[in-house]
Amino acid sequence: MSVSIIVGAQWGDEGKGKIVDMLSEEADIVARYQGGANAGHTIVFDGKKYVLHLIPSGILHPETTCVIGNGVVIDPVALMEEIHMLESMGISVEGRLHISHKAHLIMPYHKHLDAAREKQAGSIGTTGRGIGPAYYDKALRTGIRIVDLLDRDVLREKIRHNLEEKNQLLQALYGAEPIDVDAMIDEYVEFDSRIDPYITDTTLLLNSALKEGKRVLAEGAQGALLDLDHGTYPFVTSSNPTSGGACTGLGIPPTAISSVMGVVKAYSTRVGNGPFPTELNDETGELLRTEGHEFGATTGRKRRCGWLDIPALRYSIMINGISEIALTKLDVLGVLDDIRLCTGYVVDGKVVKSFPADVATLSRVECTYQSYPGWKSSLDGIRSFADLPPAAQHYVEEIERLLETPVRWVSTSPAREDTFLR
Ligand code: GDP
Ligand code: IMO
Ligand code: MG
């Protein structure tokens, strides 16, 4: 049995889409295991750019089967838009995309509640895609699942039951307009007929494929530091992007996992609120944002930028079991005179070894930095490690040394072909 998991090792937007797309060539199935349309995975090839939110990045390889697992929360509106976008760009989805009948649906009230909560004090800075409220209903056991679309009476009753409570919440707590039950039922019944061809028992599909010796790539969304359990809580997403999430989010056993690759951006970014020890609130941060086009693929928000954070990455490697790294966006650092790596955390004058669990401590972290000379040149057209400027090679080797993990792939542009194996 062979499942390789690809996880984001930081706060998301590491370039997972690009790496999954590249590795899909060798995979029979690519499966998304958590999150929803909060993700934005960008893939560039043949001069065209594709931004995927729900559908696995493997879809761009015509031979690859794609699965949206039970752990994903599906917004049918976003899903239909994405299917149309792909088909309008000449990528056929039918017969290749399989959606778990156990996945939960994002309902319009989830998006309303997400937006309403974000207007309150202490907001997370969510993507507004209804993710938190949908996982909340899942845990509360009132969620509506894809399988519920198959029986209209069940669907009608579940929507009616949910709206009774949600309308009260929306009106009383947030002063928002109530939602009409009948209109929503009609809308979701209509989705049912469109989604129907894709719905299947993906747990069985994946486990049967594994028995036949097929190669499965599990695609994480978000990043380890946004993990609900292990991230910078409460400034996290509402699912488990870490590798363990692949088992629960797909229904595959831990014994099927053969490797975990961590995608690491050569510096750090974060979208939304929450602690960010290496953040650069100066012109260097601005330069990284401009050079790296660091604007959210889903919301267009400015991404906060900072130096690479070794203590955070060591933690990420530990909780994910990352055995190899794909390092992206090395090219972006080519504009800097000198480059820094945060090699340690100091809190209240003491060196801390473990990654702090609470926001108050994380916000007080003082970073210890090591400086490296920049290479001040473009990496355009460079397709081998030996051709990288010596200072860039040294930076990569230092990352490997400090993380005690091999950097197997290096990416030097958004394009599919600009990634090389070491
Ligand atoms: P994901 O959410 O992890 O899939 O990452 P995003 O797609 O949200 O953000 C990564 C961005 O960086 C995208 O715009 C990619 O096209 C781009 N990108 C990926 N790898 C590289 C790289 O090596 N160099 C540069 N300059 N851009 C890259
Ligand atoms: P990809 O897969 C970066 C962030 C949001 C917010 C927090 C919670 O493209 O890497 P949510 O809408 O999930 O309730 O928001 O998580 N966030 C992401 N940041 N990349 C993502 O996905 C993200 N998905 C959610 O900005 O801080
Ligand atoms: Mg992204």
CSV table of C-alpha atoms and ligand atoms in Angstrom, one decimal:
chain,number,residue,atom,x,y,z
A,1,MET,CA,0.0,0.0,0.0
A,2,SER,CA,1.4,3.4,-0.9
A,3,VAL,CA,0.1,6.8,0.2
A,4,SER,CA,2.3,9.9,0.0
A,5,ILE,CA,1.0,12.9,1.9
A,6,ILE,CA,1.9,16.4,0.8
A,7,VAL,CA,1.4,19.0,3.6
A,8,GLY,CA,2.0,22.7,3.9
A,9,ALA,CA,4.6,23.1,6.7
A,10,GLN,CA,3.9,26.7,7.5
A,11,TRP,CA,0.7,28.9,7.5
A,12,GLY,CA,-0.5,27.9,4.1
A,13,ASP,CA,0.3,29.1,0.6
A,14,GLU,CA,3.6,27.4,0.5
A,15,GLY,CA,3.0,26.3,-3.1
A,16,LYS,CA,1.3,22.9,-2.4
A,17,GLY,CA,-0.7,23.2,-5.6
A,18,LYS,CA,2.4,23.5,-7.7
A,19,ILE,CA,4.1,20.6,-6.0
A,20,VAL,CA,1.1,18.3,-6.0
A,21,ASP,CA,0.6,19.1,-9.7
A,22,MET,CA,4.2,18.1,-10.4
A,23,LEU,CA,4.0,14.9,-8.4
A,24,SER,CA,0.6,13.9,-9.9
A,25,GLU,CA,2.3,12.7,-13.0
A,26,GLU,CA,3.5,9.7,-10.9
A,27,ALA,CA,0.2,9.2,-9.0
A,28,ASP,CA,-2.9,7.2,-9.9
A,29,ILE,CA,-5.1,9.1,-7.5
A,30,VAL,CA,-4.9,12.5,-5.9
A,31,ALA,CA,-7.1,13.0,-2.8
A,32,ARG,CA,-8.0,16.1,-0.8
A,33,TYR,CA,-8.6,15.3,2.8
A,34,GLN,CA,-9.7,18.4,4.7
A,35,GLY,CA,-10.6,22.1,4.5
A,36,GLY,CA,-12.9,23.6,1.9
A,37,ALA,CA,-13.0,26.5,-0.5
A,38,ASN,CA,-10.9,28.5,1.9
A,39,ALA,CA,-7.9,27.0,0.1
A,40,GLY,CA,-6.4,28.6,-3.0
A,41,HIS,CA,-3.9,26.4,-4.9
A,42,THR,CA,-2.3,28.0,-7.9
A,43,ILE,CA,-0.8,26.0,-10.8
A,44,VAL,CA,0.8,27.5,-13.8
A,45,PHE,CA,1.7,25.6,-17.0
A,46,ASP,CA,1.8,26.2,-20.8
A,47,GLY,CA,1.4,29.9,-19.9
A,48,LYS,CA,-2.0,29.3,-18.3
A,49,LYS,CA,-2.9,29.9,-14.6
A,50,TYR,CA,-5.4,27.7,-12.7
A,51,VAL,CA,-6.6,28.5,-9.2
A,52,LEU,CA,-8.2,25.5,-7.5
A,53,HIS,CA,-10.1,25.7,-4.2
A,54,LEU,CA,-11.8,22.3,-3.7
A,55,ILE,CA,-10.8,20.0,-6.6
A,56,PRO,CA,-7.4,18.3,-6.1
A,57,SER,CA,-4.5,19.8,-8.0
A,58,GLY,CA,-4.1,16.4,-9.8
A,59,ILE,CA,-7.0,17.3,-12.0
A,60,LEU,CA,-4.7,19.0,-14.5
A,61,HIS,CA,-3.2,15.6,-15.4
A,62,PRO,CA,-5.7,13.9,-17.7
A,63,GLU,CA,-4.8,10.4,-16.5
A,64,THR,CA,-5.2,11.1,-12.8
A,65,THR,CA,-8.3,10.2,-10.8
A,66,CYS,CA,-9.2,12.8,-8.1
A,67,VAL,CA,-11.0,12.4,-4.8
A,68,ILE,CA,-12.6,14.9,-2.5
A,69,GLY,CA,-12.6,13.0,0.8
A,70,ASN,CA,-15.1,12.8,3.7
A,71,GLY,CA,-13.0,15.3,5.7
A,72,VAL,CA,-13.6,18.2,3.2
A,73,VAL,CA,-16.5,20.6,3.7
A,74,ILE,CA,-18.0,21.2,0.3
A,75,ASP,CA,-19.7,24.4,-0.9
A,76,PRO,CA,-21.7,23.3,-3.9
A,77,VAL,CA,-21.7,26.8,-5.4
A,78,ALA,CA,-17.9,26.9,-5.3
A,79,LEU,CA,-17.6,23.3,-6.6
A,80,MET,CA,-19.9,24.0,-9.6
A,81,GLU,CA,-17.9,27.2,-10.4
A,82,GLU,CA,-14.7,25.2,-10.3
A,83,ILE,CA,-16.0,22.4,-12.5
A,84,HIS,CA,-17.2,25.1,-15.0
A,85,MET,CA,-13.9,26.9,-14.9
A,86,LEU,CA,-11.9,23.7,-15.6
A,87,GLU,CA,-14.2,22.7,-18.4
A,88,SER,CA,-14.1,26.1,-20.0
A,89,MET,CA,-10.3,25.7,-20.0
A,90,GLY,CA,-10.5,22.4,-21.7
A,91,ILE,CA,-10.1,20.1,-18.7
A,92,SER,CA,-12.7,17.4,-18.4
A,93,VAL,CA,-13.7,16.4,-14.9
A,94,GLU,CA,-16.5,13.9,-15.4
A,95,GLY,CA,-15.6,10.3,-14.7
A,96,ARG,CA,-12.3,11.5,-13.0
A,97,LEU,CA,-13.7,13.4,-10.0
A,98,HIS,CA,-15.2,11.4,-7.1
A,99,ILE,CA,-16.8,13.0,-4.1
A,100,SER,CA,-17.3,11.3,-0.8
A,101,HIS,CA,-20.9,10.7,0.2
A,102,LYS,CA,-19.8,11.3,3.8
A,103,ALA,CA,-18.4,14.9,3.2
A,104,HIS,CA,-20.3,17.7,4.8
A,105,LEU,CA,-22.0,20.5,2.9
A,106,ILE,CA,-21.4,24.2,3.4
A,107,MET,CA,-24.8,25.8,3.6
A,108,PRO,CA,-25.5,29.5,3.0
A,109,TYR,CA,-26.1,30.0,6.7
A,110,HIS,CA,-22.5,28.8,7.4
A,111,LYS,CA,-21.2,31.7,5.3
A,112,HIS,CA,-23.6,34.2,6.9
A,113,LEU,CA,-22.5,33.0,10.4
A,114,ASP,CA,-18.8,33.1,9.4
A,115,ALA,CA,-19.2,36.7,8.1
A,116,ALA,CA,-21.3,37.8,11.2
A,117,ARG,CA,-18.8,36.3,13.7
A,118,GLU,CA,-15.9,38.0,11.9
A,119,LYS,CA,-17.5,41.4,12.6
A,120,GLN,CA,-17.2,40.8,16.3
A,121,ALA,CA,-14.1,41.7,18.4
A,122,GLY,CA,-11.2,39.3,18.3
A,123,SER,CA,-11.8,38.1,14.7
A,124,ILE,CA,-9.6,35.4,13.2
A,125,GLY,CA,-9.5,37.0,9.8
A,126,THR,CA,-11.1,33.9,8.2
A,127,THR,CA,-11.6,33.6,4.4
A,128,GLY,CA,-15.4,34.0,5.0
A,129,ARG,CA,-16.1,30.7,3.2
A,130,GLY,CA,-18.2,29.2,6.1
A,131,ILE,CA,-15.5,26.8,7.1
A,132,GLY,CA,-15.7,27.2,10.9
A,133,PRO,CA,-19.5,27.0,11.2
A,134,ALA,CA,-19.6,24.0,8.9
A,135,TYR,CA,-17.1,22.0,11.0
A,136,TYR,CA,-19.0,23.3,14.1
A,137,ASP,CA,-22.2,21.6,12.9
A,138,LYS,CA,-20.3,18.5,12.0
A,139,ALA,CA,-19.0,18.2,15.6
A,140,LEU,CA,-22.4,19.2,16.9
A,141,ARG,CA,-23.9,16.3,14.8
A,142,THR,CA,-26.4,18.6,13.0
A,143,GLY,CA,-24.4,18.8,9.8
A,144,ILE,CA,-25.9,18.0,6.4
A,145,ARG,CA,-23.8,15.6,4.3
A,146,ILE,CA,-23.6,14.8,0.6
A,147,VAL,CA,-25.5,11.6,1.3
A,148,ASP,CA,-28.5,13.6,2.6
A,149,LEU,CA,-28.9,15.1,-0.9
A,150,LEU,CA,-30.1,11.7,-2.1
A,151,ASP,CA,-33.4,11.7,-0.1
A,152,ARG,CA,-35.4,14.9,-0.5
A,153,ASP,CA,-37.5,14.3,2.6
A,154,VAL,CA,-34.5,13.8,4.8
A,155,LEU,CA,-32.8,16.9,3.2
A,156,ARG,CA,-36.0,19.0,3.7
A,157,GLU,CA,-36.2,18.0,7.3
A,158,LYS,CA,-32.6,18.6,8.1
A,159,ILE,CA,-32.5,22.1,6.4
A,160,ARG,CA,-35.7,23.0,8.3
A,161,HIS,CA,-34.3,21.8,11.6
A,162,ASN,CA,-31.0,23.7,11.1
A,163,LEU,CA,-32.6,26.9,9.9
A,164,GLU,CA,-34.9,27.0,13.0
A,165,GLU,CA,-31.7,27.5,15.1
A,166,LYS,CA,-29.6,29.4,12.6
A,167,ASN,CA,-32.2,32.0,11.9
A,168,GLN,CA,-32.6,32.7,15.6
A,169,LEU,CA,-28.9,33.0,15.9
A,170,LEU,CA,-28.5,35.3,12.9
A,171,GLN,CA,-31.3,37.6,14.0
A,172,ALA,CA,-30.8,37.7,17.8
A,173,LEU,CA,-27.0,37.6,18.0
A,174,TYR,CA,-26.0,39.3,14.8
A,175,GLY,CA,-29.0,41.3,13.7
A,176,ALA,CA,-28.9,39.6,10.3
A,177,GLU,CA,-31.8,38.8,8.0
A,178,PRO,CA,-33.4,35.3,8.4
A,179,ILE,CA,-33.0,32.8,5.6
A,180,ASP,CA,-36.0,31.4,3.7
A,181,VAL,CA,-36.3,27.6,4.1
A,182,ASP,CA,-38.1,26.8,0.9
A,183,ALA,CA,-35.7,28.7,-1.3
A,184,MET,CA,-32.8,26.9,0.2
A,185,ILE,CA,-34.4,23.5,-0.2
A,186,ASP,CA,-35.1,24.2,-3.9
A,187,GLU,CA,-31.5,25.4,-4.4
A,188,TYR,CA,-30.0,22.2,-2.8
A,189,VAL,CA,-32.3,19.9,-4.6
A,190,GLU,CA,-31.1,21.5,-7.8
A,191,PHE,CA,-27.4,20.9,-6.7
A,192,ASP,CA,-28.2,17.3,-6.1
A,193,SER,CA,-28.9,16.6,-9.7
A,194,ARG,CA,-25.7,18.3,-10.8
A,195,ILE,CA,-23.4,16.7,-8.1
A,196,ASP,CA,-25.0,13.2,-8.4
A,197,PRO,CA,-22.6,11.9,-11.1
A,198,TYR,CA,-19.6,12.6,-8.9
A,199,ILE,CA,-20.9,11.1,-5.6
A,200,THR,CA,-19.4,7.8,-4.5
A,201,ASP,CA,-18.1,5.8,-1.6
A,202,THR,CA,-14.5,7.2,-1.9
A,203,THR,CA,-13.4,5.3,1.2
A,204,LEU,CA,-14.0,2.0,-0.7
A,205,LEU,CA,-12.6,3.5,-3.9
A,206,LEU,CA,-9.3,4.5,-2.2
A,207,ASN,CA,-8.9,1.3,-0.2
A,208,SER,CA,-9.6,-0.9,-3.2
A,209,ALA,CA,-7.1,1.1,-5.2
A,210,LEU,CA,-4.5,0.7,-2.5
A,211,LYS,CA,-5.1,-3.1,-2.5
A,212,GLU,CA,-4.4,-3.1,-6.2
A,213,GLY,CA,-1.1,-1.4,-5.6
A,214,LYS,CA,-2.1,2.0,-7.0
A,215,ARG,CA,-0.2,5.1,-5.9
A,216,VAL,CA,-2.2,7.7,-4.0
A,217,LEU,CA,-1.2,11.2,-3.3
A,218,ALA,CA,-3.0,12.9,-0.3
A,219,GLU,CA,-3.2,16.7,-0.8
A,220,GLY,CA,-3.4,18.8,2.3
A,221,ALA,CA,-4.8,22.3,2.2
A,222,GLN,CA,-3.8,25.2,4.6
A,223,GLY,CA,-0.7,24.4,6.7
A,224,ALA,CA,0.4,22.7,9.9
A,225,LEU,CA,0.5,26.0,11.8
A,226,LEU,CA,-3.2,26.5,11.0
A,227,ASP,CA,-4.1,23.0,12.3
A,228,LEU,CA,-7.1,23.1,14.7
A,229,ASP,CA,-5.2,21.0,17.3
A,230,HIS,CA,-1.5,21.9,16.7
A,231,GLY,CA,-1.6,25.3,15.2
A,232,THR,CA,-1.5,28.8,16.7
A,233,TYR,CA,-5.0,28.3,18.3
A,234,PRO,CA,-7.4,30.1,18.1
A,235,PHE,CA,-5.9,31.7,15.0
A,236,VAL,CA,-6.2,28.5,13.0
A,237,THR,CA,-8.6,26.8,10.6
A,238,SER,CA,-11.2,24.3,11.7
A,239,SER,CA,-9.7,21.1,10.4
A,240,ASN,CA,-6.5,19.1,10.6
A,241,PRO,CA,-4.2,19.9,7.7
A,242,THR,CA,-1.4,17.9,9.4
A,243,SER,CA,-0.6,14.5,8.0
A,244,GLY,CA,-2.8,12.6,10.6
A,245,GLY,CA,-5.8,14.3,9.0
A,246,ALA,CA,-5.3,12.3,5.8
A,247,CYS,CA,-6.3,9.1,7.6
A,248,THR,CA,-9.5,10.5,9.1
A,249,GLY,CA,-10.3,12.7,6.2
A,250,LEU,CA,-10.0,9.9,3.6
A,251,GLY,CA,-10.8,6.7,5.6
A,252,ILE,CA,-7.4,5.1,4.9
A,253,PRO,CA,-5.4,3.4,7.6
A,254,PRO,CA,-2.1,4.9,9.1
A,255,THR,CA,-0.3,1.7,7.9
A,256,ALA,CA,-1.0,2.8,4.3
A,257,ILE,CA,1.1,5.9,4.6
A,258,SER,CA,4.6,5.5,3.1
A,259,SER,CA,5.9,9.1,3.1
A,260,VAL,CA,5.1,12.7,4.1
A,261,MET,CA,6.5,15.6,2.1
A,262,GLY,CA,6.5,19.1,3.6
A,263,VAL,CA,6.1,22.0,1.3
A,264,VAL,CA,8.2,24.9,2.7
A,265,LYS,CA,8.3,28.4,1.2
A,266,ALA,CA,11.8,29.9,1.4
A,267,TYR,CA,10.5,32.6,3.7
A,268,SER,CA,7.3,32.8,5.8
A,269,THR,CA,3.8,34.2,5.1
A,270,ARG,CA,0.6,34.3,6.9
A,271,VAL,CA,-2.9,35.6,5.9
A,272,GLY,CA,-5.4,36.7,8.5
A,273,ASN,CA,-4.7,37.4,12.2
A,274,GLY,CA,-2.6,35.7,14.8
A,275,PRO,CA,1.0,35.5,16.1
A,276,PHE,CA,3.8,35.5,13.5
A,277,PRO,CA,7.2,35.6,15.3
A,278,THR,CA,9.4,36.4,12.2
A,279,GLU,CA,7.0,38.9,10.7
A,280,LEU,CA,8.7,41.9,8.9
A,281,ASN,CA,6.7,45.1,9.2
A,282,ASP,CA,9.2,47.1,7.2
A,283,GLU,CA,10.4,47.5,3.6
A,284,THR,CA,11.9,44.1,3.5
A,285,GLY,CA,8.5,42.6,4.2
A,286,GLU,CA,7.0,44.8,1.5
A,287,LEU,CA,9.7,43.7,-0.9
A,288,LEU,CA,9.0,40.0,-0.3
A,289,ARG,CA,5.3,40.7,-0.8
A,290,THR,CA,5.8,42.5,-4.1
A,291,GLU,CA,8.5,40.1,-5.4
A,292,GLY,CA,6.6,37.0,-4.3
A,293,HIS,CA,3.1,38.3,-5.3
A,294,GLU,CA,2.0,37.6,-1.8
A,295,PHE,CA,-1.7,38.2,-2.1
A,296,GLY,CA,-4.3,35.6,-1.2
A,297,ALA,CA,-5.4,33.2,-4.0
A,298,THR,CA,-8.9,33.0,-2.4
A,299,THR,CA,-9.5,36.5,-0.9
A,300,GLY,CA,-6.9,38.7,-2.5
A,301,ARG,CA,-5.8,39.9,0.9
A,302,LYS,CA,-2.2,41.0,1.5
A,303,ARG,CA,-0.2,38.1,2.9
A,304,ARG,CA,2.0,39.1,5.9
A,305,CYS,CA,5.7,38.3,5.1
A,306,GLY,CA,8.7,37.4,7.3
A,307,TRP,CA,11.9,35.4,7.5
A,308,LEU,CA,12.0,31.6,7.5
A,309,ASP,CA,11.2,30.3,11.0
A,310,ILE,CA,13.3,27.2,11.9
A,311,PRO,CA,11.8,26.5,15.3
A,312,ALA,CA,8.3,26.6,13.8
A,313,LEU,CA,9.4,24.3,11.0
A,314,ARG,CA,11.1,21.8,13.4
A,315,TYR,CA,7.8,21.6,15.2
A,316,SER,CA,6.0,21.1,11.9
A,317,ILE,CA,8.4,18.4,10.8
A,318,MET,CA,7.9,16.6,14.2
A,319,ILE,CA,4.0,16.6,14.2
A,320,ASN,CA,3.7,15.7,10.5
A,321,GLY,CA,6.5,13.2,10.3
A,322,ILE,CA,8.0,15.1,7.3
A,323,SER,CA,10.8,13.1,5.8
A,324,GLU,CA,11.6,15.3,2.8
A,325,ILE,CA,11.0,19.0,1.9
A,326,ALA,CA,10.0,20.7,-1.3
A,327,LEU,CA,11.4,24.2,-1.0
A,328,THR,CA,9.5,26.8,-3.1
A,329,LYS,CA,10.0,30.5,-4.0
A,330,LEU,CA,13.7,30.5,-3.6
A,331,ASP,CA,13.9,32.9,-6.5
A,332,VAL,CA,12.0,35.6,-4.6
A,333,LEU,CA,14.9,36.0,-2.2
A,334,GLY,CA,17.2,37.0,-5.1
A,335,VAL,CA,16.3,40.7,-4.5
A,336,LEU,CA,17.7,40.8,-1.0
A,337,ASP,CA,21.2,42.0,0.1
A,338,ASP,CA,21.1,39.7,3.1
A,339,ILE,CA,18.8,36.9,4.2
A,340,ARG,CA,18.0,35.9,7.7
A,341,LEU,CA,16.9,32.6,9.3
A,342,CYS,CA,15.3,32.5,12.7
A,343,THR,CA,17.2,29.8,14.5
A,344,GLY,CA,15.8,30.0,18.0
A,345,TYR,CA,13.1,31.5,20.2
A,346,VAL,CA,13.7,33.4,23.4
A,347,VAL,CA,10.8,34.1,25.8
A,348,ASP,CA,11.3,36.3,28.8
A,349,GLY,CA,15.0,36.0,28.5
A,350,LYS,CA,14.9,32.1,28.3
A,351,VAL,CA,15.6,30.0,25.3
A,352,VAL,CA,12.5,27.9,24.6
A,353,LYS,CA,12.8,24.5,23.0
A,354,SER,CA,9.1,23.6,22.4
A,355,PHE,CA,6.7,25.5,20.2
A,356,PRO,CA,4.6,27.7,22.5
A,357,ALA,CA,1.0,26.5,22.7
A,358,ASP,CA,-0.6,29.9,23.6
A,359,VAL,CA,-0.9,33.1,21.7
A,360,ALA,CA,0.2,35.2,24.5
A,361,THR,CA,3.6,33.4,24.7
A,362,LEU,CA,4.0,33.2,20.9
A,363,SER,CA,3.4,37.0,20.7
A,364,ARG,CA,6.2,37.6,23.1
A,365,VAL,CA,8.7,35.4,21.3
A,366,GLU,CA,12.0,37.1,20.4
A,367,CYS,CA,13.7,35.5,17.5
A,368,THR,CA,17.4,34.8,17.3
A,369,TYR,CA,18.6,35.3,13.7
A,370,GLN,CA,21.5,34.1,11.6
A,371,SER,CA,22.4,36.2,8.6
A,372,TYR,CA,23.4,35.0,5.1
A,373,PRO,CA,24.6,37.0,2.1
A,374,GLY,CA,22.1,37.2,-0.7
A,375,TRP,CA,22.9,36.2,-4.2
A,376,LYS,CA,21.3,39.3,-5.8
A,377,SER,CA,20.5,37.7,-9.1
A,378,SER,CA,17.6,36.1,-10.9
A,379,LEU,CA,17.2,32.3,-10.9
A,380,ASP,CA,15.4,32.3,-14.3
A,381,GLY,CA,16.1,29.2,-16.3
A,382,ILE,CA,18.1,27.5,-13.6
A,383,ARG,CA,17.1,23.8,-13.5
A,384,SER,CA,19.7,22.2,-11.4
A,385,PHE,CA,21.1,22.6,-7.9
A,386,ALA,CA,24.7,22.9,-9.2
A,387,ASP,CA,23.7,25.9,-11.4
A,388,LEU,CA,22.3,27.9,-8.4
A,389,PRO,CA,24.5,30.7,-7.2
A,390,PRO,CA,26.8,29.5,-4.4
A,391,ALA,CA,25.0,31.7,-1.8
A,392,ALA,CA,21.6,30.2,-2.8
A,393,GLN,CA,23.1,26.7,-2.5
A,394,HIS,CA,24.5,27.6,0.9
A,395,TYR,CA,21.0,28.9,2.1
A,396,VAL,CA,19.4,25.6,1.0
A,397,GLU,CA,22.1,23.6,2.7
A,398,GLU,CA,21.7,25.6,5.9
A,399,ILE,CA,18.0,24.9,6.0
A,400,GLU,CA,18.7,21.2,5.6
A,401,ARG,CA,21.3,21.3,8.3
A,402,LEU,CA,19.1,23.2,10.8
A,403,LEU,CA,16.0,21.1,10.1
A,404,GLU,CA,17.9,17.8,9.8
A,405,THR,CA,15.6,17.0,6.8
A,406,PRO,CA,16.6,16.7,3.1
A,407,VAL,CA,15.4,19.4,0.7
A,408,ARG,CA,14.5,17.0,-2.2
A,409,TRP,CA,12.9,19.5,-4.6
A,410,VAL,CA,13.7,23.1,-5.2
A,411,SER,CA,11.2,25.4,-7.0
A,412,THR,CA,12.3,28.6,-8.7
A,413,SER,CA,9.2,30.0,-10.4
A,414,PRO,CA,5.4,29.5,-10.6
A,415,ALA,CA,5.8,27.4,-13.7
A,416,ARG,CA,5.5,23.6,-13.7
A,417,GLU,CA,8.9,23.1,-15.4
A,418,ASP,CA,10.8,25.2,-12.9
A,419,THR,CA,11.2,22.6,-10.2
A,420,PHE,CA,14.2,20.4,-9.9
A,421,LEU,CA,15.1,17.3,-7.9
A,422,ARG,CA,18.3,17.4,-5.9
B,1,GDP,P1,-0.8,26.8,-2.0
B,1,GDP,O1,-2.0,27.3,-1.4
B,1,GDP,O2,0.2,26.1,-1.0
B,1,GDP,O3,-1.1,25.9,-3.2
B,1,GDP,O4,0.0,28.0,-2.6
B,1,GDP,P2,-0.7,29.3,-3.4
B,1,GDP,O5,-1.0,28.8,-4.7
B,1,GDP,O6,-1.8,29.9,-2.6
B,1,GDP,O7,0.5,30.3,-3.3
B,1,GDP,C1,1.7,30.1,-3.9
B,1,GDP,C2,2.0,31.1,-5.0
B,1,GDP,O8,3.4,31.1,-5.3
B,1,GDP,C3,1.2,30.8,-6.3
B,1,GDP,O9,0.9,32.1,-6.8
B,1,GDP,C4,2.2,30.1,-7.1
B,1,GDP,O10,2.0,30.2,-8.5
B,1,GDP,C5,3.5,30.7,-6.7
B,1,GDP,N1,4.7,29.9,-6.7
B,1,GDP,C6,4.8,28.5,-6.4
B,1,GDP,N2,6.1,28.2,-6.5
B,1,GDP,C7,6.8,29.2,-6.8
B,1,GDP,C8,8.2,29.5,-7.0
B,1,GDP,O11,9.1,28.6,-6.8
B,1,GDP,N3,8.6,30.8,-7.3
B,1,GDP,C9,7.7,31.8,-7.4
B,1,GDP,N4,8.1,33.0,-7.7
B,1,GDP,N5,6.4,31.6,-7.3
B,1,GDP,C10,6.0,30.3,-7.0
B,2,IMO,P1,-4.2,27.2,1.2
B,2,IMO,O1,-4.6,25.8,1.1
B,2,IMO,C1,-3.5,30.6,3.9
B,2,IMO,C2,-6.4,31.1,7.1
B,2,IMO,C3,-7.3,32.3,7.1
B,2,IMO,C4,-7.5,32.6,8.6
B,2,IMO,C5,-7.6,31.2,9.1
B,2,IMO,C6,-9.0,30.7,9.4
B,2,IMO,O2,-4.3,28.0,0.0
B,2,IMO,O3,-2.8,27.2,1.8
B,2,IMO,P2,-10.9,29.8,7.7
B,2,IMO,O4,-11.6,30.5,6.5
B,2,IMO,O5,-10.2,28.6,7.3
B,2,IMO,O6,-11.8,29.6,8.8
B,2,IMO,O7,-9.8,30.9,8.2
B,2,IMO,O8,-6.9,30.3,8.2
B,2,IMO,N1,-6.5,30.2,5.9
B,2,IMO,C7,-5.5,30.2,5.0
B,2,IMO,N2,-4.3,30.9,4.9
B,2,IMO,N3,-3.8,29.6,3.0
B,2,IMO,C8,-4.9,28.9,3.1
B,2,IMO,O9,-5.2,27.8,2.3
B,2,IMO,C9,-5.9,29.2,4.1
B,2,IMO,N4,-7.1,28.7,4.5
B,2,IMO,C10,-7.4,29.3,5.6
B,2,IMO,O10,-6.7,33.4,6.4
B,2,IMO,O11,-6.4,33.2,9.1
B,3,MG,MG,-3.1,29.1,-1.2
